CSV table of C-alpha atoms in Angstrom, one decimal:
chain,number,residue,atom,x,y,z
A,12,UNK,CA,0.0,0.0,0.0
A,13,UNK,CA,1.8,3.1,-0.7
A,14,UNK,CA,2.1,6.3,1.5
A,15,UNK,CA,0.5,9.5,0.9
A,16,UNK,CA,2.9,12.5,2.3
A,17,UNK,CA,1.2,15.9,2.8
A,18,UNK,CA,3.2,19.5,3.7
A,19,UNK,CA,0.9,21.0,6.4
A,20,UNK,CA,1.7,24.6,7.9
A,21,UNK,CA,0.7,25.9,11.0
A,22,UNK,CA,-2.2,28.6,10.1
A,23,UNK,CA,-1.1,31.4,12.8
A,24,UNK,CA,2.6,30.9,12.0
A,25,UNK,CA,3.5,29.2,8.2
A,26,UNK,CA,6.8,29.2,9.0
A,27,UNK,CA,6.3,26.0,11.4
A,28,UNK,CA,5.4,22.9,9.2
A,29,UNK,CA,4.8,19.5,9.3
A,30,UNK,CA,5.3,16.2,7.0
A,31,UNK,CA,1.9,13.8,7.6
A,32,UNK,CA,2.3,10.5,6.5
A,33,UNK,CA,-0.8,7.8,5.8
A,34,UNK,CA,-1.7,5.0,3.7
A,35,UNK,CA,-3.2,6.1,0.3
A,36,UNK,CA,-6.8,5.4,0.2
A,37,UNK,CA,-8.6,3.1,-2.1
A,38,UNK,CA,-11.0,5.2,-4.5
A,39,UNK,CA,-14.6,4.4,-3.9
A,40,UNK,CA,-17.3,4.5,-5.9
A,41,UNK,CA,-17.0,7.6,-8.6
A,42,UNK,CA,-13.7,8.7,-7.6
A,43,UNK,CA,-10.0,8.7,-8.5
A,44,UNK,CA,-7.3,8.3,-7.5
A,45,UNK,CA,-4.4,10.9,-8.8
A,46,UNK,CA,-0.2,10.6,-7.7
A,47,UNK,CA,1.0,13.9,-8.2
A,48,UNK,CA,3.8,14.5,-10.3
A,49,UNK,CA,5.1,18.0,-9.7
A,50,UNK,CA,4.1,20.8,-8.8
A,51,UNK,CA,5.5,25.1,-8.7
A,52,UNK,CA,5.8,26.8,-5.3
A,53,UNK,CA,5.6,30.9,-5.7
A,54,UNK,CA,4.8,33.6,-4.4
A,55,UNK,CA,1.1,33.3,-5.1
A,56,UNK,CA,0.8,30.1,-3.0
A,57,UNK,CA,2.2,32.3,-0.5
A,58,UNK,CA,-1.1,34.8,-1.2
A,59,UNK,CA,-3.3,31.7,-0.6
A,60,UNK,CA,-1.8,30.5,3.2
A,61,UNK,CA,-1.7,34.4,4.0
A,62,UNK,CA,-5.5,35.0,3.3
A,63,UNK,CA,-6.5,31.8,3.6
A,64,UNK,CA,-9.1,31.8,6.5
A,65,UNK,CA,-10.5,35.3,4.8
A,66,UNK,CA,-11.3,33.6,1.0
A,67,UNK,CA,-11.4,29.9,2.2
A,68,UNK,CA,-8.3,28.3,1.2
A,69,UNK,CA,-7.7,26.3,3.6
A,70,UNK,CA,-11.3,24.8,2.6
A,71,UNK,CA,-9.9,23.0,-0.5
A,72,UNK,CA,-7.8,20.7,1.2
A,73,UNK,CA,-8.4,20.2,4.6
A,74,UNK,CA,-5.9,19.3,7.6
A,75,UNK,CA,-6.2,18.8,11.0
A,76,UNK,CA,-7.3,22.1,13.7
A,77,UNK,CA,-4.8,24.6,13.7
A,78,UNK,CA,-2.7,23.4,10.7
A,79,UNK,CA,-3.3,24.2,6.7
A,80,UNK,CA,-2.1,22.5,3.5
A,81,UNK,CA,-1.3,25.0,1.1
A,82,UNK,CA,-3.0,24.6,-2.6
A,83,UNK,CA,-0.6,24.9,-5.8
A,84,UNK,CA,-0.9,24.0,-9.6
A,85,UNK,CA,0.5,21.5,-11.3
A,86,UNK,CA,0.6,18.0,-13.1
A,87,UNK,CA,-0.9,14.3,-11.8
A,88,UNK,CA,-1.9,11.0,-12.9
A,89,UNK,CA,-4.2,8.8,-12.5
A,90,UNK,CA,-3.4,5.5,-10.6
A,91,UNK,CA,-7.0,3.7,-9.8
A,92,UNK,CA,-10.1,4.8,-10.9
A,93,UNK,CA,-13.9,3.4,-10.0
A,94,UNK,CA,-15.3,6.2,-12.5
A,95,UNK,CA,-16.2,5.0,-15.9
A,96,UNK,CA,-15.0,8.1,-17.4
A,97,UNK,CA,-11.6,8.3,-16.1
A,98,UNK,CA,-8.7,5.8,-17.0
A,99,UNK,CA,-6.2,4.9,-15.1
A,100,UNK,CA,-2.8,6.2,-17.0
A,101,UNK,CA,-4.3,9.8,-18.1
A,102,UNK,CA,-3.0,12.7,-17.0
A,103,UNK,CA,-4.6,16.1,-15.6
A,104,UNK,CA,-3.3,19.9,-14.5
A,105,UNK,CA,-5.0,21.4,-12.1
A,106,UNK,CA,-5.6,22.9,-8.2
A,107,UNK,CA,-3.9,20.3,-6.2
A,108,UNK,CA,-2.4,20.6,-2.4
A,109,UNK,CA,1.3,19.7,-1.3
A,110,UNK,CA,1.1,16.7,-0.8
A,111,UNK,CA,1.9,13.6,-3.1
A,112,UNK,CA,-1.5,12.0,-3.7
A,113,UNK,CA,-5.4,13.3,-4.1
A,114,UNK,CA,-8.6,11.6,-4.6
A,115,UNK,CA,-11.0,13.2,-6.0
A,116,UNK,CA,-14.5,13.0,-7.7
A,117,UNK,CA,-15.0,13.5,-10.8
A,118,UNK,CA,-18.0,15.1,-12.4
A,119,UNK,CA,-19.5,17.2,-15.4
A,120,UNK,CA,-16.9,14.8,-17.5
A,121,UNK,CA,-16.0,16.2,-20.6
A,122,UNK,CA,-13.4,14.9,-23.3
A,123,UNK,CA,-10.5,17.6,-22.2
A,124,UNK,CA,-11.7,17.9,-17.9
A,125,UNK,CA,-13.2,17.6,-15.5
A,126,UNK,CA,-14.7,19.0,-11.9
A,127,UNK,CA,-14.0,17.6,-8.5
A,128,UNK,CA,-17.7,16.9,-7.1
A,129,UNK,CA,-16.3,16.6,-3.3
A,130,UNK,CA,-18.9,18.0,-1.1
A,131,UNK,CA,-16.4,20.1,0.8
A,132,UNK,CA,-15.3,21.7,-2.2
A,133,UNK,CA,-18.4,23.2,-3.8
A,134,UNK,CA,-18.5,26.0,-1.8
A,135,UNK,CA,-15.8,27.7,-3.4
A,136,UNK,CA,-15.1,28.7,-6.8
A,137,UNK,CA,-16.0,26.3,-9.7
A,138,UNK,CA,-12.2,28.2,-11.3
A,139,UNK,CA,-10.2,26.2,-8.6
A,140,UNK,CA,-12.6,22.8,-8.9
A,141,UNK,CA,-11.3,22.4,-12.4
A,142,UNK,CA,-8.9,19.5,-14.0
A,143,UNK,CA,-7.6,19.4,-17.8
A,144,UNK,CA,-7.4,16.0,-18.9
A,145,UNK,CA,-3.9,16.5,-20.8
A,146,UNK,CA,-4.6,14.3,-23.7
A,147,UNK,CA,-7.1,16.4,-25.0
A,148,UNK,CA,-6.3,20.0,-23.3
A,149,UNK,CA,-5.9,22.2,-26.2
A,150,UNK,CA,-3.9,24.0,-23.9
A,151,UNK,CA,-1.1,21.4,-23.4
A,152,UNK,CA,2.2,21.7,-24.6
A,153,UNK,CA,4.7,18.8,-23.4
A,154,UNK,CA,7.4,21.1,-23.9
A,155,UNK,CA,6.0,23.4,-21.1
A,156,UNK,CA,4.7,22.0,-18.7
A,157,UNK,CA,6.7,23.5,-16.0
A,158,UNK,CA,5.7,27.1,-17.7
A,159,UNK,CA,2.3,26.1,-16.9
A,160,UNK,CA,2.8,25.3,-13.7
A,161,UNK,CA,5.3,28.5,-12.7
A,162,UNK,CA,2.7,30.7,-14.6
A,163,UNK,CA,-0.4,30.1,-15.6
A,164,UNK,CA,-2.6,30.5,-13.1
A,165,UNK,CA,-0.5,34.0,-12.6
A,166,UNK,CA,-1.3,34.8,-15.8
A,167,UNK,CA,-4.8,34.6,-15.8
A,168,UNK,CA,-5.1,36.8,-12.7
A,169,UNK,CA,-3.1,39.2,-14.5
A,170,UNK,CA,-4.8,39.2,-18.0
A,171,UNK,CA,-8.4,39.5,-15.9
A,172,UNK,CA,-7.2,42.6,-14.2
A,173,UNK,CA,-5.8,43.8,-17.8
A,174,UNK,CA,-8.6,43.5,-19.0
A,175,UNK,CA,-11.0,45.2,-16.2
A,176,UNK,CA,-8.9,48.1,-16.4
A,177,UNK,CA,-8.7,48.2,-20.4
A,178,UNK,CA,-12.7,48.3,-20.1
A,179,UNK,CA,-12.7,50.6,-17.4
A,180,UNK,CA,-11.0,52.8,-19.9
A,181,UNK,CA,-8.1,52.7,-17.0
A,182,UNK,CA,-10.3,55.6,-14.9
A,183,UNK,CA,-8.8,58.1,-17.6
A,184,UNK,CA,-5.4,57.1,-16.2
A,185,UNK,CA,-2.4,56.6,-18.4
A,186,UNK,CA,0.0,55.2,-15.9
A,187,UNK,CA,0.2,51.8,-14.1
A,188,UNK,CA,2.1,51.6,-11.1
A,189,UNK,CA,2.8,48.0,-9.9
A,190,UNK,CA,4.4,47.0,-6.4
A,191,UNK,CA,6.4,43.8,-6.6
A,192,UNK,CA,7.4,44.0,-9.8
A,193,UNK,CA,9.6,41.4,-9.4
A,194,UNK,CA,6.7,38.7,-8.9
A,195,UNK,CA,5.4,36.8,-11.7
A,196,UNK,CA,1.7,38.1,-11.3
A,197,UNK,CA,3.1,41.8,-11.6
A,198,UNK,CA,5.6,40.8,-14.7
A,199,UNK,CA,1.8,39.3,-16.3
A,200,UNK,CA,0.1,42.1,-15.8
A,201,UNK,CA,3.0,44.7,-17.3
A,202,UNK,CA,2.9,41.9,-20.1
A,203,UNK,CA,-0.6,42.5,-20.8
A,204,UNK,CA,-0.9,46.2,-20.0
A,205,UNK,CA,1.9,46.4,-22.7
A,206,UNK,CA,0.4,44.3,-25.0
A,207,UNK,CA,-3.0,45.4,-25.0
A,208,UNK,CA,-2.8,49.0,-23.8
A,209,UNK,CA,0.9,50.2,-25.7
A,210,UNK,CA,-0.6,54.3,-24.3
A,211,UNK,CA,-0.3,53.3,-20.8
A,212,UNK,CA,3.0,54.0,-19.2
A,213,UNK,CA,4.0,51.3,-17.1
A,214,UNK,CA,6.5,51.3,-13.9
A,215,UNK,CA,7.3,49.1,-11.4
A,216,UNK,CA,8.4,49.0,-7.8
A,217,UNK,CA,10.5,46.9,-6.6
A,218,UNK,CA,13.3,46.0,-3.8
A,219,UNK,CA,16.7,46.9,-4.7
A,220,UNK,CA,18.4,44.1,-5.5
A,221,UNK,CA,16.0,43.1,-8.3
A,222,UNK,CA,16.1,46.0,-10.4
A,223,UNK,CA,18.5,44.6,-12.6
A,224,UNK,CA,16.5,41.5,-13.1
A,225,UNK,CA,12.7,43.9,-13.6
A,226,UNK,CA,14.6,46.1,-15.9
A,227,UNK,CA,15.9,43.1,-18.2
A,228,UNK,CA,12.5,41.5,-18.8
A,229,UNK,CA,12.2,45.1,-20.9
A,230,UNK,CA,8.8,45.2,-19.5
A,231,UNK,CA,8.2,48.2,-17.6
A,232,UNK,CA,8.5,51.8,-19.0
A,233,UNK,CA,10.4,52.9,-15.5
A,234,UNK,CA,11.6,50.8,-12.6
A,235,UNK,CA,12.1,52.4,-9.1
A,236,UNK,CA,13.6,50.8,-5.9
A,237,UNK,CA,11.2,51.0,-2.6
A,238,UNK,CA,14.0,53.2,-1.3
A,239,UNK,CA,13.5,55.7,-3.4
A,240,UNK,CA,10.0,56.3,-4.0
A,241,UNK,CA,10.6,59.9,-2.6
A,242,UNK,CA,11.8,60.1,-7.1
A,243,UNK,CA,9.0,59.0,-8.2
A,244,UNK,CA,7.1,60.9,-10.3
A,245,UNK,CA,3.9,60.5,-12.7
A,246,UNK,CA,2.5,62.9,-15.5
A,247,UNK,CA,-1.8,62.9,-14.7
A,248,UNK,CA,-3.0,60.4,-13.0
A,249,UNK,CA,-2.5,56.6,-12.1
A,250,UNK,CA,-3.7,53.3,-11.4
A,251,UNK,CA,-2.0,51.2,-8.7
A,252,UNK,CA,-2.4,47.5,-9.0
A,253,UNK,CA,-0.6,46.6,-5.1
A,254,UNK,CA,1.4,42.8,-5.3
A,255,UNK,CA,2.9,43.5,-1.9
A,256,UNK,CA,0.3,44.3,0.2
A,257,UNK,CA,2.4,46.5,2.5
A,258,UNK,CA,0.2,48.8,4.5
A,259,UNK,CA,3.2,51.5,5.0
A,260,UNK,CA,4.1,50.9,1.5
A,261,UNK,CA,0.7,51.7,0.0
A,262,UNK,CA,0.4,54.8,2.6
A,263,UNK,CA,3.1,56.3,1.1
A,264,UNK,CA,2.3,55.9,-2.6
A,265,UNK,CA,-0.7,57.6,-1.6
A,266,UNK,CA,1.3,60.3,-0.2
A,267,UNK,CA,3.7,60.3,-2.5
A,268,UNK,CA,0.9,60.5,-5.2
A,269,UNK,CA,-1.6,63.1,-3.2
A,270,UNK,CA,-5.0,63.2,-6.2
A,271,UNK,CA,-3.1,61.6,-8.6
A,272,UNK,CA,-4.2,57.8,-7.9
A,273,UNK,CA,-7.3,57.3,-9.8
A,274,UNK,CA,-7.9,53.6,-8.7
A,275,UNK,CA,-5.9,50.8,-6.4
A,276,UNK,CA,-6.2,47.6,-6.7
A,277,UNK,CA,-5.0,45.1,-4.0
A,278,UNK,CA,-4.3,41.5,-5.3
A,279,UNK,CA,-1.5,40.0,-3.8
A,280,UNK,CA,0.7,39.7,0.0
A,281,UNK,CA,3.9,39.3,-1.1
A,282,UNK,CA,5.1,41.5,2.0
A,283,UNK,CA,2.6,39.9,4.2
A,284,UNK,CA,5.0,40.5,7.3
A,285,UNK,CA,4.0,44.4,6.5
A,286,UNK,CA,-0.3,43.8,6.5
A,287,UNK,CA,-2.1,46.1,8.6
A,288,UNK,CA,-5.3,48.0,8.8
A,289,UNK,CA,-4.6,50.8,6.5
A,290,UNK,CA,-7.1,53.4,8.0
A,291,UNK,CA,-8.5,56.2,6.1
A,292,UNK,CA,-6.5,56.9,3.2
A,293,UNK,CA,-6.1,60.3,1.3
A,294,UNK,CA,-7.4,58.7,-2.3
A,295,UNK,CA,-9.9,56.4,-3.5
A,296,UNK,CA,-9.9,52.7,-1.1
A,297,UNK,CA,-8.7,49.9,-2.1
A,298,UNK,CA,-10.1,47.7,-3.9
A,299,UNK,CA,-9.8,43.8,-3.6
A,300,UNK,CA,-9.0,42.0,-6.8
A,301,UNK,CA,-10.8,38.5,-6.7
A,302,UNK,CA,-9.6,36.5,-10.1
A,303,UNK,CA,-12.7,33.6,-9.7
A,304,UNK,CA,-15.1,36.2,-9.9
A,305,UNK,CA,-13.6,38.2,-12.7
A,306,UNK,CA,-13.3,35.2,-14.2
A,307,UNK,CA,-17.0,34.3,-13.9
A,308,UNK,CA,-17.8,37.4,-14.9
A,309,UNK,CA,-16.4,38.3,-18.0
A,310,UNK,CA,-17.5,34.7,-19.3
A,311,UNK,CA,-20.1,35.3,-18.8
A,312,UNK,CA,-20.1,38.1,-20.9
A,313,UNK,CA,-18.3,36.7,-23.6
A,314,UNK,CA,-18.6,33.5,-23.5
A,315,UNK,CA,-16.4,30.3,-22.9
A,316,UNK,CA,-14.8,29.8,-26.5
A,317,UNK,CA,-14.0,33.6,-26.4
A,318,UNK,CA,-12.5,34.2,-23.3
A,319,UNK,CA,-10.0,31.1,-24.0
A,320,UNK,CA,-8.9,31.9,-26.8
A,321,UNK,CA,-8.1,35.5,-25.7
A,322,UNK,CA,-6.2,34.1,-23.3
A,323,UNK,CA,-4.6,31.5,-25.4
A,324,UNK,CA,-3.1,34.3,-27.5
A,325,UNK,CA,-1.6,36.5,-24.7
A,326,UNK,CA,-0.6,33.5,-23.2
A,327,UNK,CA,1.5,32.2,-26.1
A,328,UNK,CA,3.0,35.4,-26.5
A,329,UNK,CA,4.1,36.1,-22.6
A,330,UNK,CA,5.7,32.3,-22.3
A,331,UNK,CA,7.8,33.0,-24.8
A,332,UNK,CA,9.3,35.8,-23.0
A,333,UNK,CA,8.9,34.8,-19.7
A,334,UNK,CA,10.6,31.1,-20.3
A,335,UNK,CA,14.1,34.1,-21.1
A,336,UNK,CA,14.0,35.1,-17.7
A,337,UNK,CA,14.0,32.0,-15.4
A,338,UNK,CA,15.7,29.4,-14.3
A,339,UNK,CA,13.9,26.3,-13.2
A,340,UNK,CA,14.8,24.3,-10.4
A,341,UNK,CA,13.0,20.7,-10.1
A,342,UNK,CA,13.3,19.0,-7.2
A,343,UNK,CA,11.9,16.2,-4.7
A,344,UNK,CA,11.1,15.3,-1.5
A,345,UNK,CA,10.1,17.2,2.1
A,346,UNK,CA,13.2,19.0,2.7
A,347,UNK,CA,13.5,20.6,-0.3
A,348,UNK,CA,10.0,21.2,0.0
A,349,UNK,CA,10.1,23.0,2.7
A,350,UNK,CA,13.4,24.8,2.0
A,351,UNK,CA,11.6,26.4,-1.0
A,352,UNK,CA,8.7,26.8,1.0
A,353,UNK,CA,10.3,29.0,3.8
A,354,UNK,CA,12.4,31.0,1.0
A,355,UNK,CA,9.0,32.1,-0.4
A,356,UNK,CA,7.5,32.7,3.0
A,357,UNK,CA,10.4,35.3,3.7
A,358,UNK,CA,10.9,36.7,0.3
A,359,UNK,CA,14.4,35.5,0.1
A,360,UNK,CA,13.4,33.6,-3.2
A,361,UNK,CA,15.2,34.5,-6.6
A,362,UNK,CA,12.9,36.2,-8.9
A,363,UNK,CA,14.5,34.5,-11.6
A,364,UNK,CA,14.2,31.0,-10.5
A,365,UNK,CA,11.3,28.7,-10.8
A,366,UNK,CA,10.6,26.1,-8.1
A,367,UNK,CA,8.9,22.9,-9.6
A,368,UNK,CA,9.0,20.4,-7.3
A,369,UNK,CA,7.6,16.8,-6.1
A,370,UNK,CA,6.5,15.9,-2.8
């Protein structure tokens, strides 16, 4: 009988974890079993543990009181199956947890995915209860697979918020100002800003020892160290899309800025050691950025076949880039697990590196 291994982290400190071993369970009726091959650790997974009681993260895979097991994307196959619809052998990408095996139940079957059915998980957002079956995800390239994993889901949080601020008209703004440039979600989102708005000027924020690596990507029109915001300067008016979700940080943006921010968006935590309440601040509040429901939305509008291939097509075009900048580092096993894991936690991880890695 083989052994299931699970990362947990304690919720009120995810710098403490844990290694939980088990037998793998047998599949019942209607479920699968998936062995998961790899998956990437960033900064975003980082977002999910940090407001994870607050948007019900910790919902999707659940671990005993007081500890969490952090969700991530990436590849898995399928090693028993009692569904009729799934064989054992096929391979899926999807929202998986750190840990080396998941059963799940598959329903709404379809030639290229699937949805997980568990009860537990319908709650939350239909987006994160999704599998590709890989032999017919139009989507799947062999080639780059670990580009999926590092950046997908990244990208399509950054591409939503492109496009809600492209139909917004950007609030008659014709700057972007991005905090954690460094992070994949804010390299996306310049991507897309650059491809699909070329008028807006772009400039990024970011700690000092990566302005070399934000100002090679070529993405940004102006890069700026945290240090010295005190030079920044912008022509009009801006939007801020927040990565770092500093609460000193974005108090003096707006100070920095006084009438000149038109709209703020919060979407990521990548300074989570520097949250706070931010109190009254002198500009419009900020606004939480929820991909699932801009998702939802805008296919809604749209429509499925639309909003896919959109996506395909800035998608293609940003891999290609991004696969210039970073280094991938595959690995296996709990230590370097948890190595990678704490180097994310802290923000001591290389924005040029990659982490892929197997449980």
């Amino acid at each position: 009988m083989p052994i299931k291994r699970e990362l947990m982290v304690r919720r009120d400190d995810l710098s403490q974890t844990a290694v939980n071993e088990t037998l793998v369970a047998e599949p019942k009726d209607g479920e699968a079993l998936l062995e998961i091959e790899a998956f990437a650790v960033t900064a975003n997974n980082v977002t999910y543990a940090v407001v994870g009681d607050q948007l019900a993260y910790w919902d999707f895979f659940p671990a005993p009181e007081s500890w969490g097991i952090v969700p991530v994307w990436g590849h898995a196959r399928v090693t028993a199956s009692r569904h009729p619809d799934i064989a054992v052998g096929e391979r899926v990408y999807g929202y998986l947890p750190m840990a080396s095996h998941l059963i799940v139940q598959p329903g709404k079957v379809v030639a290229d995915g699937f949805r997980d059915m568990a009860a537990h998980r319908q709650p939350m957002s239909a987006i994160y209860n999704q599998y590709r079956r890989l032999a017919a995800d139009p989507a799947h390239d062999p080639a780059r697979e670990d580009a999926r994993m590092l950046f997908a889901p990244l990208f399509t949080t950054s591409f939503l918020i492109g496009d809600q601020l492209r139909r917004a008209g950007w609030h008659g703004a014709a700057t972007l100002i991005v905090t954690s440039a460094s992070s994949k979600t804010a390299l996306a989102a310049a991507y897309v800003a650059r491809a699909d708005s070329p008028g807006v000027r772009r400039i990024g924020l970011t700690a000092m020892a990566n302005i070399a690596f934000v100002e090679a990507t070529g993405l940004y029109d102006a890069v700026v160290a945290y240090d010295a915001i005190d030079s920044l300067e912008v022509e009009g008016s801006a939007v801020l899309v927040d990565f770092a979700g500093s609460t000193d940080l974005l108090r003096t943006l707006y100070e920095q800025l006084p009438g000149q921010l038109a709209y703020v968006l919060r979407v990521g935590v990548t300074h989570h050691d520097e949250r706070g309440e931010t109190g009254a601040l002198p500009g419009p509040a900020p606004i939480w950025f929820f991909a699932p429901d801009a998702a939802t939305a805008l296919i809604g509008e749209i429509g499925p076949d639309a909003f896919n291939a959109a996506l395909a097509e800035r998608w293609a075009g940003f891999v290609a880039e991004a696969e210039g900048w970073v280094t991938v580092e595959r690995s296996d096993g709990a230590e370097a697990l948890q190595r990678v894991w704490r180097e994310q936690l802290a923000g001591r991880a290389s924005p040029g590196m990659g982490y892929v890695l197997r449980l």
